[in-house]
Coordinates of N, CA, C and O in Angstrom, one line a residue:
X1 N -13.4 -103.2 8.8 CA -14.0 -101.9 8.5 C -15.1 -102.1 7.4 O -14.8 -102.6 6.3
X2 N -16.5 -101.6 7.9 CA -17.5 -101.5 6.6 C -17.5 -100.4 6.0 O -17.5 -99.3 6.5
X3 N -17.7 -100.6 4.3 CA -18.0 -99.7 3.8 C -18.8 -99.1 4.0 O -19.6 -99.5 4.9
X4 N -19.2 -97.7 3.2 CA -20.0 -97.2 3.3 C -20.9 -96.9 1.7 O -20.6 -96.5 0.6
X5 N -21.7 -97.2 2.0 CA -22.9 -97.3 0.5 C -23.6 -96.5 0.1 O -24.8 -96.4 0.5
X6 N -23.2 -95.4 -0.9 CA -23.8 -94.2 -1.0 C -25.5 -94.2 -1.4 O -26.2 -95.0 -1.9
X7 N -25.6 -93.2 -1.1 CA -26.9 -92.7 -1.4 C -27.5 -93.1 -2.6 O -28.3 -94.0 -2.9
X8 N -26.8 -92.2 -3.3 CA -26.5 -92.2 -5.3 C -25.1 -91.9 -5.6 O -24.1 -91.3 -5.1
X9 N -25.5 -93.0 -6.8 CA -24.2 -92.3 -7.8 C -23.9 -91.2 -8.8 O -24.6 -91.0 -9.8
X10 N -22.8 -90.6 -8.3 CA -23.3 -89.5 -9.1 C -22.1 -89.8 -10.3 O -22.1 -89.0 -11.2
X11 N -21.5 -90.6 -10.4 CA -20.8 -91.3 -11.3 C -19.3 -90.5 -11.2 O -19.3 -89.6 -10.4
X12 N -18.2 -90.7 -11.9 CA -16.9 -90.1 -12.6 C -17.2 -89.0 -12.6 O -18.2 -88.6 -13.1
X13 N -16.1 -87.9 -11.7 CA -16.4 -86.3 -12.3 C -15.6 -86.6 -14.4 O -14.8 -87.3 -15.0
X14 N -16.2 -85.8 -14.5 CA -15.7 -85.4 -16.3 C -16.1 -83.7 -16.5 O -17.0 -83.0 -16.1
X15 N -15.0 -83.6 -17.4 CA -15.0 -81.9 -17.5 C -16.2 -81.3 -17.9 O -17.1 -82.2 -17.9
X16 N -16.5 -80.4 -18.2 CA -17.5 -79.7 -18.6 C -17.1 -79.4 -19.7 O -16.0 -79.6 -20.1
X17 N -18.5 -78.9 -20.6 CA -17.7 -78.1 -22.0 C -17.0 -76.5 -22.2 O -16.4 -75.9 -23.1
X18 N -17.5 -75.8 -20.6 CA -17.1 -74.8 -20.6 C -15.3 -75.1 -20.1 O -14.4 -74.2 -20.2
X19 N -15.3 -76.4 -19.7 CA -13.9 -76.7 -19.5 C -12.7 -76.2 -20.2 O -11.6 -75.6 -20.0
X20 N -13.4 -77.2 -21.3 CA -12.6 -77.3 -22.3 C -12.5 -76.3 -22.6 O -11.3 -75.9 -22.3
X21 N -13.4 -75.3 -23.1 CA -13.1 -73.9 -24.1 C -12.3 -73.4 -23.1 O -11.1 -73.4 -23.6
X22 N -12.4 -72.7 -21.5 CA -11.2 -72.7 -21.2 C -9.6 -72.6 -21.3 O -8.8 -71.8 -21.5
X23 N -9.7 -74.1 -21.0 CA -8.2 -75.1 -21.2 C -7.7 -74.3 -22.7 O -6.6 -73.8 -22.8
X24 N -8.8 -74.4 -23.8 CA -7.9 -74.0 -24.8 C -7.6 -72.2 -24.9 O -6.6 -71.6 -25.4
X25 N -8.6 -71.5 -24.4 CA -8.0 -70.3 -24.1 C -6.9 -70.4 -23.2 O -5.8 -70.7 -23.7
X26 N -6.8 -70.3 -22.4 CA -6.0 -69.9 -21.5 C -4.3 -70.8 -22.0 O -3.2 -70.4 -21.6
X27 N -4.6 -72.0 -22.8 CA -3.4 -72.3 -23.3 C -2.6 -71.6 -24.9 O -1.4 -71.6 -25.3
X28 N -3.6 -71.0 -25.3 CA -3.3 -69.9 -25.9 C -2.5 -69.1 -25.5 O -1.3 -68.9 -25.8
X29 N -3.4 -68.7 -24.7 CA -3.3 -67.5 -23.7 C -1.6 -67.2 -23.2 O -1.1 -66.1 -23.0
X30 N -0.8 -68.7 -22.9 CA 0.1 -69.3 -22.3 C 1.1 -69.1 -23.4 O 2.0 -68.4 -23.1
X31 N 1.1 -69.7 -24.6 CA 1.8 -69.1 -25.8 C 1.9 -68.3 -25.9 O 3.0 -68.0 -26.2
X32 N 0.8 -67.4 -25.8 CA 1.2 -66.0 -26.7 C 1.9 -64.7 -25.5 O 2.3 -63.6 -25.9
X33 N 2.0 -65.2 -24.0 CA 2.6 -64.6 -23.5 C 4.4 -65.4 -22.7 O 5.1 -65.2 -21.7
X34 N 4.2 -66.5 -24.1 CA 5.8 -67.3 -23.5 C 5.4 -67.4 -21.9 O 6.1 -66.9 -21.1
X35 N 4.5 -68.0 -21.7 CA 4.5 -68.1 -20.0 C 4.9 -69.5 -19.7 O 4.8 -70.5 -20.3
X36 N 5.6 -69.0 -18.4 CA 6.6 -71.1 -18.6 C 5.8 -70.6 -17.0 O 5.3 -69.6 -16.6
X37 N 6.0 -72.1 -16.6 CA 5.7 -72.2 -15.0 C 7.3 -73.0 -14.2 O 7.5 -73.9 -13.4
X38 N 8.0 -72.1 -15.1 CA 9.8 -72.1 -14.5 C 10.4 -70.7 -14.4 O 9.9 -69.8 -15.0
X39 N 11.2 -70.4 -13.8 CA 11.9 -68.9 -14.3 C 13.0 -69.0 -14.9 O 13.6 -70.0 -14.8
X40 N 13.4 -68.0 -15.6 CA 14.2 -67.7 -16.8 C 15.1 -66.9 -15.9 O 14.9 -65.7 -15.6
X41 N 16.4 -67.9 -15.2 CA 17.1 -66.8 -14.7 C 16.8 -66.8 -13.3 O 16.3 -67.7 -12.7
X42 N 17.0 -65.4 -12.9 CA 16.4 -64.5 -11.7 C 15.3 -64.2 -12.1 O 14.4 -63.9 -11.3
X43 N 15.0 -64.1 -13.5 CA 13.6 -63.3 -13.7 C 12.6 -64.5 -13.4 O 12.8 -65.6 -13.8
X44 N 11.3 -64.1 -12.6 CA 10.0 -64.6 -12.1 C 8.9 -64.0 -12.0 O 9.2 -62.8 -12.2
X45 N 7.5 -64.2 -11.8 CA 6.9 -63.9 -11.6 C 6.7 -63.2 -10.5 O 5.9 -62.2 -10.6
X46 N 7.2 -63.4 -9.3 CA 7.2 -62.8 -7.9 C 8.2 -61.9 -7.6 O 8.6 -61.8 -6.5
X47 N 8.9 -61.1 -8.6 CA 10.1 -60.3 -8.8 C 9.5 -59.4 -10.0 O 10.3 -58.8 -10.7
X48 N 8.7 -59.3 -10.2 CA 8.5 -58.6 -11.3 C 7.0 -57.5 -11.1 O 5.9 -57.6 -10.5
X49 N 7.3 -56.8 -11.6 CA 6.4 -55.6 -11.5 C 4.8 -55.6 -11.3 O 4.1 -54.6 -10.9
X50 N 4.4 -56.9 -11.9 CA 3.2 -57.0 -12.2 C 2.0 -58.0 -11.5 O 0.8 -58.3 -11.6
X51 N 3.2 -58.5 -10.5 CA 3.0 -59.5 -9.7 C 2.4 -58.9 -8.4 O 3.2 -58.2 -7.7
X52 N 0.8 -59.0 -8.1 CA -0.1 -58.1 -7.4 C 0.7 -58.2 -5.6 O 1.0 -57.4 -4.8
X53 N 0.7 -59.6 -5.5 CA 1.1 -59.6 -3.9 C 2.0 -60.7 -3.8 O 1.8 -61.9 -4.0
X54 N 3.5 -59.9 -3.5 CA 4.8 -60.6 -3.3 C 4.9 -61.4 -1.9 O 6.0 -61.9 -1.7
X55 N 3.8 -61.5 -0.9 CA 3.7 -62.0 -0.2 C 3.0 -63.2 0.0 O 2.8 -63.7 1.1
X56 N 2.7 -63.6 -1.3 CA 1.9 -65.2 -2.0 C 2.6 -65.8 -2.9 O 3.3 -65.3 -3.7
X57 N 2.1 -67.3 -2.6 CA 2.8 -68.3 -3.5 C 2.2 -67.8 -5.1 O 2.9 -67.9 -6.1
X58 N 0.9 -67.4 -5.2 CA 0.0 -68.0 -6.2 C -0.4 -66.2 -6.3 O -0.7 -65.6 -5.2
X59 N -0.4 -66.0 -6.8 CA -1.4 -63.9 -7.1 C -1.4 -63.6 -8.5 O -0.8 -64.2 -9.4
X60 N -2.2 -62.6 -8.7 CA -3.2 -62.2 -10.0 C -1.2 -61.1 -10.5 O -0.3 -60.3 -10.1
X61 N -1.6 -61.6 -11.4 CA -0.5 -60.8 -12.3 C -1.6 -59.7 -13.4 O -2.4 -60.1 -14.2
X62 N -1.2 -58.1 -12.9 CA -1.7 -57.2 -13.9 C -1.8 -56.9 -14.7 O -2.7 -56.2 -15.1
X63 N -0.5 -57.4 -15.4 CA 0.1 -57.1 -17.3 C -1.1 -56.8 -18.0 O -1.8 -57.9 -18.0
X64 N -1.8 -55.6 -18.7 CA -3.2 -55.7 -19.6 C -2.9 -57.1 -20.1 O -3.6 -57.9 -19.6
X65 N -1.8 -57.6 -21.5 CA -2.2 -58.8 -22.2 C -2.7 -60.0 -21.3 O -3.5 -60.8 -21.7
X66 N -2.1 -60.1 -20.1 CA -2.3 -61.3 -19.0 C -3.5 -61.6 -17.8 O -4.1 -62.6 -17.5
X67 N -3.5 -60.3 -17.4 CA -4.6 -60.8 -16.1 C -5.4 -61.8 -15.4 O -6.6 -62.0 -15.1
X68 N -4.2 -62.4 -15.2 CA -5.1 -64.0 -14.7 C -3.8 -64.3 -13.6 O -2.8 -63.6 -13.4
X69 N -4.0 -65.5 -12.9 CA -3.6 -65.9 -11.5 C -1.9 -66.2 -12.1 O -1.8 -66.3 -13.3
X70 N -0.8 -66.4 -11.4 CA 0.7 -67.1 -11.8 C 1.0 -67.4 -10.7 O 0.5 -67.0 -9.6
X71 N 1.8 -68.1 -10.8 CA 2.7 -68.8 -9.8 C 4.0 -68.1 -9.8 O 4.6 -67.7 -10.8
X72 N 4.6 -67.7 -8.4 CA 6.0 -66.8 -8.1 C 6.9 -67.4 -8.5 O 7.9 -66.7 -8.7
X73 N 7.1 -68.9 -8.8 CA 8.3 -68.9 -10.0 C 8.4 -69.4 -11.5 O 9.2 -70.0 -12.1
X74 N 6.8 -68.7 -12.0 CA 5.9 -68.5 -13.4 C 7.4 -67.6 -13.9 O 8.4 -67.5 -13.1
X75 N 7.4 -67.2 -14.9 CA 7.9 -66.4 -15.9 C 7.1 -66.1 -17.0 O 6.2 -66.9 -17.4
X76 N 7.3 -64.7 -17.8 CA 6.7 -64.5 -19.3 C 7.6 -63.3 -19.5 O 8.2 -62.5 -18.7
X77 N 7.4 -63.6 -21.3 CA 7.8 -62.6 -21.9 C 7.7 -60.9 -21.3 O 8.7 -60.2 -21.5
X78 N 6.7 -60.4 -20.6 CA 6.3 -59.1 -20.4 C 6.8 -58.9 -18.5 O 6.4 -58.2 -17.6
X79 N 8.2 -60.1 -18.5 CA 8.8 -59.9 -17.1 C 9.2 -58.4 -16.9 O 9.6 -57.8 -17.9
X80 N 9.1 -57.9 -15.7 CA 9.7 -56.4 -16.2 C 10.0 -56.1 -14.4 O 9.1 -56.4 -13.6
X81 N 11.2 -55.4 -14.0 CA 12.0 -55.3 -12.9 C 10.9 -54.2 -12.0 O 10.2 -53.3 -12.3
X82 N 11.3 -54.7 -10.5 CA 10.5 -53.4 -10.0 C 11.4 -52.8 -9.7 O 12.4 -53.2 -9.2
X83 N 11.2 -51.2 -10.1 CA 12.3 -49.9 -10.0 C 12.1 -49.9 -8.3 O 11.0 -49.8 -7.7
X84 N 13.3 -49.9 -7.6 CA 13.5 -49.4 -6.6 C 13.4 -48.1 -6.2 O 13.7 -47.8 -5.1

């Protein structure tokens, strides 16, 4: 099998610096809303009120302090039951 010999190198991906700033918000972010990417219990992210579409692995959680993507068996502090 021959290789193949690129064009150019475009070298190692490496983060950006908007990366970083990022990484450190959103780990913030993660602290200060106790968000585990485990569930606490029965309580989860995909059981819980704020969780946009219970019919995805991966959906935008509404909570004002949070508004960003979770995972359905994410947890946080601001878990809260959907009223039947």
């Amino acid at each position: 099998m021959s290789e193949i010999t690129p064009v150019y190198d475009v070298g190692a991906p490496e983060p950006k610096p908007i990366d970083e700033e990022l990484s450190v918000k959103l780990g913030h972010l993660a602290e200060d809303a106790i968000l585990r990417g485990k569930p606490n219990g029965d309580e989860r992210c995909d059981n819980c009120l704020y969780y946009l579409d219970t019919d995805r692995d991966i959906t935008y959680c509404w909570h004002p302090k949070l508004r960003i993507l979770v995972g359905g068996d994410w947890w946080c502090q601001w878990w809260e039951e959907i009223e039947e």
